[in-house]
Amino acid sequence: MVKKEQLYEGKAKKVFATDDPQVVIVDYKDDATAFNGEKKGTITGKGVINNQMTNHLMRKLEASGIPTHYVEELSERETAVKKVSIVPLEVIIRNLSAGSFSKRYGVEEGIAFEQPTIEFSYKDDALGDPLINDYHAVALKLATWEEIELIKKYAFAVNDFLKKTLLECGITLVDFKLEFGKLSDGTIVLADEISPDTCRFWDVKTGEKLDKDRFRRDLGNVEGAYQEMSRRLLGK
Ligand code: UDP
């Protein structure tokens, strides 16, 4: 696979073209941002861990029947993925209250829900990724009803798989964000990443936070938390 020109640079990743028009290469950076880009920093080694963790989970999800964009890990920080047009919705699943849910509804963090919840944010930095419901998403033609139903089904299936896999590593999956993409033939696939940048991970026994909240909230030992998640999930 030949790496060609850079197509895009996001907050945490760069995307490059390849000699195959259906495939792009993502290159994970150590840059970290929070609060819609207001807070900036570096988490040394994060790009390597997020790349490897995402790929490990995408391969397992694919094997369990959820279509993903994953093609092949190329190096510590680079992965070939299927080219998609991203559905501009952040899909958030929650098993316990935390973050914006706790803030919005004025409840403590850590309340375990009887059933997981789902919500969508409209991916638009200028608007600050506002909460959006499915009717509004369809009205704005961000996705069709059929696509939204499929995305919900996949998102809950991802949650079932991730929750179980993480529990085996002594981790409570509090909440996470997914993004989906469309292949050129219209097929919906899981895209983007699944990492401590996009999930909340709490140690089952101690409740210690092992995710990007350590960066957002200045809790210290940010690198250590990413490394601990890599040890637990990838054994390295
Ligand atoms: N999340 C994300 N990107 C975003 C917003 C949220 O990956 O732009 C993840 C976040 O890491 C958490 C989950 O989605 O695991 C729910 O986040 P929440 O809505 O509570 O927002 P936050 O408190 O992170 O602002």
PDB file of C-alpha atoms and ligand atoms in Angstrom:
ATOM      1  CA  MET A   1       0.000   0.000   0.000  1.00  0.00           C
ATOM      2  CA  VAL A   2       1.421   3.390  -0.999  1.00  0.00           C
ATOM      3  CA  LYS A   3       0.865   6.353   1.327  1.00  0.00           C
ATOM      4  CA  LYS A   4       0.049   9.439  -0.739  1.00  0.00           C
ATOM      5  CA  GLU A   5      -1.037  13.014   0.013  1.00  0.00           C
ATOM      6  CA  GLN A   6      -2.599  14.132   3.309  1.00  0.00           C
ATOM      7  CA  LEU A   7      -6.354  14.563   2.887  1.00  0.00           C
ATOM      8  CA  TYR A   8      -7.242  15.894   6.318  1.00  0.00           C
ATOM      9  CA  GLU A   9      -5.834  16.702   9.734  1.00  0.00           C
ATOM     10  CA  GLY A  10      -8.144  16.372  12.718  1.00  0.00           C
ATOM     11  CA  LYS A  11      -7.559  16.932  16.434  1.00  0.00           C
ATOM     12  CA  ALA A  12      -6.132  13.481  17.115  1.00  0.00           C
ATOM     13  CA  LYS A  13      -5.487  11.930  13.696  1.00  0.00           C
ATOM     14  CA  LYS A  14      -4.261  12.663  10.186  1.00  0.00           C
ATOM     15  CA  VAL A  15      -5.755  10.958   7.138  1.00  0.00           C
ATOM     16  CA  PHE A  16      -3.779  10.148   3.979  1.00  0.00           C
ATOM     17  CA  ALA A  17      -4.794   8.943   0.524  1.00  0.00           C
ATOM     18  CA  THR A  18      -3.387   5.679  -0.841  1.00  0.00           C
ATOM     19  CA  ASP A  19      -3.023   4.173  -4.318  1.00  0.00           C
ATOM     20  CA  ASP A  20      -6.403   2.489  -3.706  1.00  0.00           C
ATOM     21  CA  PRO A  21      -9.270   5.020  -3.984  1.00  0.00           C
ATOM     22  CA  GLN A  22     -11.354   2.923  -1.555  1.00  0.00           C
ATOM     23  CA  VAL A  23      -8.692   2.902   1.192  1.00  0.00           C
ATOM     24  CA  VAL A  24      -7.152   5.663   3.340  1.00  0.00           C
ATOM     25  CA  ILE A  25      -4.484   5.597   6.045  1.00  0.00           C
ATOM     26  CA  VAL A  26      -5.130   7.082   9.493  1.00  0.00           C
ATOM     27  CA  ASP A  27      -2.117   8.254  11.484  1.00  0.00           C
ATOM     28  CA  TYR A  28      -2.719   8.691  15.242  1.00  0.00           C
ATOM     29  CA  LYS A  29      -1.151  11.727  16.968  1.00  0.00           C
ATOM     30  CA  ASP A  30      -0.312  12.333  20.635  1.00  0.00           C
ATOM     31  CA  ASP A  31      -2.232  15.645  20.550  1.00  0.00           C
ATOM     32  CA  ALA A  32      -5.133  15.905  22.976  1.00  0.00           C
ATOM     33  CA  THR A  33      -7.954  18.433  23.037  1.00  0.00           C
ATOM     34  CA  ALA A  34     -11.011  18.872  25.224  1.00  0.00           C
ATOM     35  CA  PHE A  35     -13.987  21.205  25.571  1.00  0.00           C
ATOM     36  CA  ASN A  36     -14.381  21.656  21.819  1.00  0.00           C
ATOM     37  CA  GLY A  37     -10.680  22.423  21.326  1.00  0.00           C
ATOM     38  CA  GLU A  38     -10.371  25.016  24.128  1.00  0.00           C
ATOM     39  CA  LYS A  39      -7.962  22.869  26.137  1.00  0.00           C
ATOM     40  CA  LYS A  40      -4.912  21.549  24.296  1.00  0.00           C
ATOM     41  CA  GLY A  41      -2.063  19.276  25.295  1.00  0.00           C
ATOM     42  CA  THR A  42       0.059  16.254  24.496  1.00  0.00           C
ATOM     43  CA  ILE A  43      -0.314  12.773  25.937  1.00  0.00           C
ATOM     44  CA  THR A  44       2.967  11.036  25.133  1.00  0.00           C
ATOM     45  CA  GLY A  45       2.440   7.599  23.581  1.00  0.00           C
ATOM     46  CA  LYS A  46      -1.339   8.055  23.243  1.00  0.00           C
ATOM     47  CA  GLY A  47      -1.327   7.703  19.437  1.00  0.00           C
ATOM     48  CA  VAL A  48       0.316   4.284  19.601  1.00  0.00           C
ATOM     49  CA  ILE A  49      -2.044   3.023  22.315  1.00  0.00           C
ATOM     50  CA  ASN A  50      -5.193   4.386  20.651  1.00  0.00           C
ATOM     51  CA  ASN A  51      -4.196   2.900  17.288  1.00  0.00           C
ATOM     52  CA  GLN A  52      -3.465  -0.542  18.746  1.00  0.00           C
ATOM     53  CA  MET A  53      -6.484  -0.609  21.064  1.00  0.00           C
ATOM     54  CA  THR A  54      -8.885   0.529  18.330  1.00  0.00           C
ATOM     55  CA  ASN A  55      -7.579  -2.101  15.924  1.00  0.00           C
ATOM     56  CA  HIS A  56      -7.739  -4.893  18.507  1.00  0.00           C
ATOM     57  CA  LEU A  57     -11.383  -4.037  19.270  1.00  0.00           C
ATOM     58  CA  MET A  58     -12.384  -3.449  15.615  1.00  0.00           C
ATOM     59  CA  ARG A  59     -11.017  -6.885  14.649  1.00  0.00           C
ATOM     60  CA  LYS A  60     -13.018  -8.529  17.455  1.00  0.00           C
ATOM     61  CA  LEU A  61     -16.173  -6.575  16.596  1.00  0.00           C
ATOM     62  CA  GLU A  62     -15.854  -7.510  12.932  1.00  0.00           C
ATOM     63  CA  ALA A  63     -15.509 -11.191  13.964  1.00  0.00           C
ATOM     64  CA  SER A  64     -18.650 -10.834  16.081  1.00  0.00           C
ATOM     65  CA  GLY A  65     -20.655  -9.625  13.054  1.00  0.00           C
ATOM     66  CA  ILE A  66     -20.449  -5.823  13.220  1.00  0.00           C
ATOM     67  CA  PRO A  67     -19.118  -4.338   9.961  1.00  0.00           C
ATOM     68  CA  THR A  68     -16.194  -1.920  10.505  1.00  0.00           C
ATOM     69  CA  HIS A  69     -13.882   0.211   8.397  1.00  0.00           C
ATOM     70  CA  TYR A  70     -10.777  -1.702   9.575  1.00  0.00           C
ATOM     71  CA  VAL A  71      -8.440  -3.076   6.897  1.00  0.00           C
ATOM     72  CA  GLU A  72      -4.898  -3.536   8.243  1.00  0.00           C
ATOM     73  CA  GLU A  73      -2.520  -2.186  10.899  1.00  0.00           C
ATOM     74  CA  LEU A  74       0.517  -0.767   9.067  1.00  0.00           C
ATOM     75  CA  SER A  75       2.703   0.485  11.912  1.00  0.00           C
ATOM     76  CA  GLU A  76       2.534   1.558  15.559  1.00  0.00           C
ATOM     77  CA  ARG A  77       0.548   4.665  14.632  1.00  0.00           C
ATOM     78  CA  GLU A  78      -0.822   3.922  11.140  1.00  0.00           C
ATOM     79  CA  THR A  79      -3.778   1.852   9.983  1.00  0.00           C
ATOM     80  CA  ALA A  80      -5.371   1.283   6.590  1.00  0.00           C
ATOM     81  CA  VAL A  81      -9.147   1.712   6.747  1.00  0.00           C
ATOM     82  CA  LYS A  82     -11.941   1.691   4.188  1.00  0.00           C
ATOM     83  CA  LYS A  83     -12.717   5.155   2.877  1.00  0.00           C
ATOM     84  CA  VAL A  84     -16.120   6.280   4.156  1.00  0.00           C
ATOM     85  CA  SER A  85     -18.193   9.413   4.279  1.00  0.00           C
ATOM     86  CA  ILE A  86     -18.755   9.955   7.992  1.00  0.00           C
ATOM     87  CA  VAL A  87     -22.389  10.171   9.143  1.00  0.00           C
ATOM     88  CA  PRO A  88     -22.203  13.503  11.028  1.00  0.00           C
ATOM     89  CA  LEU A  89     -23.615  12.088  14.271  1.00  0.00           C
ATOM     90  CA  GLU A  90     -21.716  11.248  17.439  1.00  0.00           C
ATOM     91  CA  VAL A  91     -23.442   8.194  18.848  1.00  0.00           C
ATOM     92  CA  ILE A  92     -23.140   8.039  22.635  1.00  0.00           C
ATOM     93  CA  ILE A  93     -24.022   5.002  24.727  1.00  0.00           C
ATOM     94  CA  ARG A  94     -24.116   5.218  28.521  1.00  0.00           C
ATOM     95  CA  ASN A  95     -24.220   2.453  31.126  1.00  0.00           C
ATOM     96  CA  LEU A  96     -23.639   4.756  34.125  1.00  0.00           C
ATOM     97  CA  SER A  97     -24.204   8.481  34.610  1.00  0.00           C
ATOM     98  CA  ALA A  98     -21.161  10.719  34.029  1.00  0.00           C
ATOM     99  CA  GLY A  99     -19.943  13.813  32.197  1.00  0.00           C
ATOM    100  CA  SER A 100     -22.473  15.858  30.267  1.00  0.00           C
ATOM    101  CA  PHE A 101     -25.355  13.556  31.340  1.00  0.00           C
ATOM    102  CA  SER A 102     -24.708  14.295  35.031  1.00  0.00           C
ATOM    103  CA  LYS A 103     -24.276  17.986  34.327  1.00  0.00           C
ATOM    104  CA  ARG A 104     -27.411  18.305  32.168  1.00  0.00           C
ATOM    105  CA  TYR A 105     -29.719  16.490  34.572  1.00  0.00           C
ATOM    106  CA  GLY A 106     -28.047  17.506  37.852  1.00  0.00           C
ATOM    107  CA  VAL A 107     -27.268  13.988  39.045  1.00  0.00           C
ATOM    108  CA  GLU A 108     -24.122  12.477  40.565  1.00  0.00           C
ATOM    109  CA  GLU A 109     -21.731  10.423  38.442  1.00  0.00           C
ATOM    110  CA  GLY A 110     -21.742   6.639  38.757  1.00  0.00           C
ATOM    111  CA  ILE A 111     -25.483   5.838  38.842  1.00  0.00           C
ATOM    112  CA  ALA A 112     -25.828   2.454  37.087  1.00  0.00           C
ATOM    113  CA  PHE A 113     -28.727   2.379  34.607  1.00  0.00           C
ATOM    114  CA  GLU A 114     -30.983  -0.673  34.292  1.00  0.00           C
ATOM    115  CA  GLN A 115     -30.683  -0.359  30.516  1.00  0.00           C
ATOM    116  CA  PRO A 116     -28.030   1.420  28.437  1.00  0.00           C
ATOM    117  CA  THR A 117     -29.069   4.782  26.942  1.00  0.00           C
ATOM    118  CA  ILE A 118     -28.344   6.192  23.502  1.00  0.00           C
ATOM    119  CA  GLU A 119     -28.116   9.773  22.293  1.00  0.00           C
ATOM    120  CA  PHE A 120     -26.795  11.631  19.277  1.00  0.00           C
ATOM    121  CA  SER A 121     -24.798  14.829  18.881  1.00  0.00           C
ATOM    122  CA  TYR A 122     -24.640  16.678  15.581  1.00  0.00           C
ATOM    123  CA  LYS A 123     -20.965  16.686  14.571  1.00  0.00           C
ATOM    124  CA  ASP A 124     -20.363  20.372  13.943  1.00  0.00           C
ATOM    125  CA  ASP A 125     -17.478  22.109  15.745  1.00  0.00           C
ATOM    126  CA  ALA A 126     -18.815  25.602  14.985  1.00  0.00           C
ATOM    127  CA  LEU A 127     -22.088  24.732  16.753  1.00  0.00           C
ATOM    128  CA  GLY A 128     -20.309  22.872  19.582  1.00  0.00           C
ATOM    129  CA  ASP A 129     -21.691  19.409  18.653  1.00  0.00           C
ATOM    130  CA  PRO A 130     -25.253  20.034  19.914  1.00  0.00           C
ATOM    131  CA  LEU A 131     -27.504  17.224  21.138  1.00  0.00           C
ATOM    132  CA  ILE A 132     -29.880  16.166  18.341  1.00  0.00           C
ATOM    133  CA  ASN A 133     -32.764  13.710  18.164  1.00  0.00           C
ATOM    134  CA  ASP A 134     -33.484  11.223  15.389  1.00  0.00           C
ATOM    135  CA  TYR A 135     -36.350  13.277  13.865  1.00  0.00           C
ATOM    136  CA  HIS A 136     -34.084  16.308  13.583  1.00  0.00           C
ATOM    137  CA  ALA A 137     -31.282  14.203  12.095  1.00  0.00           C
ATOM    138  CA  VAL A 138     -33.677  12.878   9.426  1.00  0.00           C
ATOM    139  CA  ALA A 139     -35.111  16.383   8.804  1.00  0.00           C
ATOM    140  CA  LEU A 140     -31.581  17.681   8.236  1.00  0.00           C
ATOM    141  CA  LYS A 141     -30.888  14.671   5.953  1.00  0.00           C
ATOM    142  CA  LEU A 142     -27.892  13.639   8.077  1.00  0.00           C
ATOM    143  CA  ALA A 143     -29.112  10.025   7.778  1.00  0.00           C
ATOM    144  CA  THR A 144     -32.229   8.096   6.789  1.00  0.00           C
ATOM    145  CA  TRP A 145     -34.548   6.327   9.268  1.00  0.00           C
ATOM    146  CA  GLU A 146     -33.207   2.966   8.073  1.00  0.00           C
ATOM    147  CA  GLU A 147     -29.622   4.101   8.631  1.00  0.00           C
ATOM    148  CA  ILE A 148     -30.429   5.410  12.109  1.00  0.00           C
ATOM    149  CA  GLU A 149     -32.144   2.141  13.090  1.00  0.00           C
ATOM    150  CA  LEU A 150     -29.107   0.168  11.890  1.00  0.00           C
ATOM    151  CA  ILE A 151     -26.712   2.518  13.711  1.00  0.00           C
ATOM    152  CA  LYS A 152     -28.685   2.051  16.957  1.00  0.00           C
ATOM    153  CA  LYS A 153     -28.647  -1.729  16.556  1.00  0.00           C
ATOM    154  CA  TYR A 154     -24.885  -1.764  15.925  1.00  0.00           C
ATOM    155  CA  ALA A 155     -24.182   0.685  18.769  1.00  0.00           C
ATOM    156  CA  PHE A 156     -26.001  -1.463  21.362  1.00  0.00           C
ATOM    157  CA  ALA A 157     -24.262  -4.587  20.010  1.00  0.00           C
ATOM    158  CA  VAL A 158     -20.897  -2.810  20.366  1.00  0.00           C
ATOM    159  CA  ASN A 159     -21.850  -1.955  23.952  1.00  0.00           C
ATOM    160  CA  ASP A 160     -22.716  -5.593  24.802  1.00  0.00           C
ATOM    161  CA  PHE A 161     -19.397  -6.764  23.401  1.00  0.00           C
ATOM    162  CA  LEU A 162     -17.248  -3.987  24.919  1.00  0.00           C
ATOM    163  CA  LYS A 163     -18.871  -4.161  28.353  1.00  0.00           C
ATOM    164  CA  LYS A 164     -18.153  -7.884  28.608  1.00  0.00           C
ATOM    165  CA  THR A 165     -14.616  -7.665  27.184  1.00  0.00           C
ATOM    166  CA  LEU A 166     -13.672  -4.829  29.552  1.00  0.00           C
ATOM    167  CA  LEU A 167     -15.206  -6.464  32.612  1.00  0.00           C
ATOM    168  CA  GLU A 168     -12.881  -9.417  31.991  1.00  0.00           C
ATOM    169  CA  CYS A 169     -10.018  -6.868  32.366  1.00  0.00           C
ATOM    170  CA  GLY A 170     -11.446  -5.398  35.574  1.00  0.00           C
ATOM    171  CA  ILE A 171     -12.859  -2.309  33.857  1.00  0.00           C
ATOM    172  CA  THR A 172     -16.362  -0.798  34.062  1.00  0.00           C
ATOM    173  CA  LEU A 173     -17.437   0.685  30.720  1.00  0.00           C
ATOM    174  CA  VAL A 174     -19.207   3.873  31.824  1.00  0.00           C
ATOM    175  CA  ASP A 175     -19.949   5.468  28.438  1.00  0.00           C
ATOM    176  CA  PHE A 176     -18.450   5.896  24.975  1.00  0.00           C
ATOM    177  CA  LYS A 177     -18.839   7.636  21.636  1.00  0.00           C
ATOM    178  CA  LEU A 178     -18.995   5.925  18.250  1.00  0.00           C
ATOM    179  CA  GLU A 179     -18.969   7.236  14.698  1.00  0.00           C
ATOM    180  CA  PHE A 180     -20.309   5.439  11.664  1.00  0.00           C
ATOM    181  CA  GLY A 181     -19.441   5.867   7.993  1.00  0.00           C
ATOM    182  CA  LYS A 182     -20.912   4.987   4.616  1.00  0.00           C
ATOM    183  CA  LEU A 183     -18.969   3.063   1.995  1.00  0.00           C
ATOM    184  CA  SER A 184     -19.361   4.117  -1.648  1.00  0.00           C
ATOM    185  CA  ASP A 185     -22.127   1.480  -2.064  1.00  0.00           C
ATOM    186  CA  GLY A 186     -24.030   2.913   0.924  1.00  0.00           C
ATOM    187  CA  THR A 187     -23.118   0.209   3.458  1.00  0.00           C
ATOM    188  CA  ILE A 188     -22.993   1.524   7.037  1.00  0.00           C
ATOM    189  CA  VAL A 189     -19.832   0.535   8.928  1.00  0.00           C
ATOM    190  CA  LEU A 190     -18.359   1.370  12.329  1.00  0.00           C
ATOM    191  CA  ALA A 191     -15.560   3.942  11.839  1.00  0.00           C
ATOM    192  CA  ASP A 192     -13.269   6.281  13.834  1.00  0.00           C
ATOM    193  CA  GLU A 193     -11.759   4.926  17.079  1.00  0.00           C
ATOM    194  CA  ILE A 194     -12.527   3.142  20.351  1.00  0.00           C
ATOM    195  CA  SER A 195      -9.960   4.260  22.900  1.00  0.00           C
ATOM    196  CA  PRO A 196      -9.492   6.054  26.233  1.00  0.00           C
ATOM    197  CA  ASP A 197     -10.046   9.275  24.224  1.00  0.00           C
ATOM    198  CA  THR A 198     -13.605   8.246  23.370  1.00  0.00           C
ATOM    199  CA  CYS A 199     -14.700   6.036  26.280  1.00  0.00           C
ATOM    200  CA  ARG A 200     -14.928   6.331  30.052  1.00  0.00           C
ATOM    201  CA  PHE A 201     -13.160   3.434  31.771  1.00  0.00           C
ATOM    202  CA  TRP A 202     -13.290   2.998  35.570  1.00  0.00           C
ATOM    203  CA  ASP A 203     -11.386   0.379  37.543  1.00  0.00           C
ATOM    204  CA  VAL A 204     -14.012  -2.074  38.848  1.00  0.00           C
ATOM    205  CA  LYS A 205     -12.509  -2.262  42.354  1.00  0.00           C
ATOM    206  CA  THR A 206     -11.173   1.234  43.039  1.00  0.00           C
ATOM    207  CA  GLY A 207     -13.265   3.346  40.645  1.00  0.00           C
ATOM    208  CA  GLU A 208     -10.041   4.967  39.413  1.00  0.00           C
ATOM    209  CA  LYS A 209     -10.524   6.795  36.105  1.00  0.00           C
ATOM    210  CA  LEU A 210      -8.409   5.280  33.299  1.00  0.00           C
ATOM    211  CA  ASP A 211      -9.371   7.543  30.384  1.00  0.00           C
ATOM    212  CA  LYS A 212      -9.250  11.072  28.980  1.00  0.00           C
ATOM    213  CA  ASP A 213     -11.102  12.505  31.994  1.00  0.00           C
ATOM    214  CA  ARG A 214      -7.648  12.532  33.667  1.00  0.00           C
ATOM    215  CA  PHE A 215      -6.616  15.100  31.014  1.00  0.00           C
ATOM    216  CA  ARG A 216      -9.951  16.993  30.911  1.00  0.00           C
ATOM    217  CA  ARG A 217     -10.077  17.353  34.711  1.00  0.00           C
ATOM    218  CA  ASP A 218      -6.307  17.703  35.421  1.00  0.00           C
ATOM    219  CA  LEU A 219      -6.261  14.549  37.557  1.00  0.00           C
ATOM    220  CA  GLY A 220      -2.586  13.750  36.820  1.00  0.00           C
ATOM    221  CA  ASN A 221      -0.949  10.500  35.634  1.00  0.00           C
ATOM    222  CA  VAL A 222      -2.667  10.808  32.242  1.00  0.00           C
ATOM    223  CA  GLU A 223      -0.013   8.758  30.399  1.00  0.00           C
ATOM    224  CA  GLY A 224      -0.129   6.131  33.164  1.00  0.00           C
ATOM    225  CA  ALA A 225      -3.879   5.665  32.682  1.00  0.00           C
ATOM    226  CA  TYR A 226      -3.506   5.054  28.929  1.00  0.00           C
ATOM    227  CA  GLN A 227      -0.632   2.630  29.611  1.00  0.00           C
ATOM    228  CA  GLU A 228      -2.677   0.770  32.222  1.00  0.00           C
ATOM    229  CA  MET A 229      -5.556   0.344  29.723  1.00  0.00           C
ATOM    230  CA  SER A 230      -3.065  -0.958  27.148  1.00  0.00           C
ATOM    231  CA  ARG A 231      -1.692  -3.483  29.667  1.00  0.00           C
ATOM    232  CA  ARG A 232      -5.155  -4.661  30.707  1.00  0.00           C
ATOM    233  CA  LEU A 233      -6.643  -4.987  27.228  1.00  0.00           C
ATOM    234  CA  LEU A 234      -3.651  -5.718  24.990  1.00  0.00           C
ATOM    235  CA  GLY A 235      -1.280  -7.256  27.547  1.00  0.00           C
ATOM    236  CA  LYS A 236       1.404  -4.653  26.722  1.00  0.00           C
TER     237      LYS A 236
HETATM  238  N1  UDP B   1     -17.011  11.795  23.769  1.00  0.00           N
HETATM  239  C1  UDP B   1     -16.119  11.819  22.712  1.00  0.00           C
HETATM  240  N2  UDP B   1     -16.055  12.947  21.931  1.00  0.00           N
HETATM  241  C2  UDP B   1     -16.827  14.027  22.137  1.00  0.00           C
HETATM  242  C3  UDP B   1     -17.741  14.004  23.209  1.00  0.00           C
HETATM  243  C4  UDP B   1     -17.807  12.874  24.006  1.00  0.00           C
HETATM  244  O1  UDP B   1     -15.411  10.842  22.484  1.00  0.00           O
HETATM  245  O2  UDP B   1     -16.714  15.004  21.381  1.00  0.00           O
HETATM  246  C5  UDP B   1     -17.097  10.591  24.626  1.00  0.00           C
HETATM  247  C6  UDP B   1     -16.542  10.842  26.025  1.00  0.00           C
HETATM  248  O3  UDP B   1     -15.191  10.457  26.100  1.00  0.00           O
HETATM  249  C7  UDP B   1     -17.412   9.958  26.880  1.00  0.00           C
HETATM  250  C8  UDP B   1     -18.739   9.869  26.127  1.00  0.00           C
HETATM  251  O4  UDP B   1     -18.472  10.272  24.792  1.00  0.00           O
HETATM  252  O5  UDP B   1     -16.862   8.655  26.960  1.00  0.00           O
HETATM  253  C9  UDP B   1     -19.821  10.754  26.710  1.00  0.00           C
HETATM  254  O6  UDP B   1     -19.339  12.064  26.842  1.00  0.00           O
HETATM  255  P1  UDP B   1     -20.227  13.217  27.477  1.00  0.00           P
HETATM  256  O7  UDP B   1     -21.408  13.447  26.630  1.00  0.00           O
HETATM  257  O8  UDP B   1     -20.469  12.886  28.909  1.00  0.00           O
HETATM  258  O9  UDP B   1     -19.371  14.527  27.299  1.00  0.00           O
HETATM  259  P2  UDP B   1     -18.106  15.116  28.085  1.00  0.00           P
HETATM  260  O10 UDP B   1     -18.413  15.055  29.544  1.00  0.00           O
HETATM  261  O11 UDP B   1     -16.961  14.246  27.670  1.00  0.00           O
HETATM  262  O12 UDP B   1     -18.032  16.489  27.538  1.00  0.00           O
END
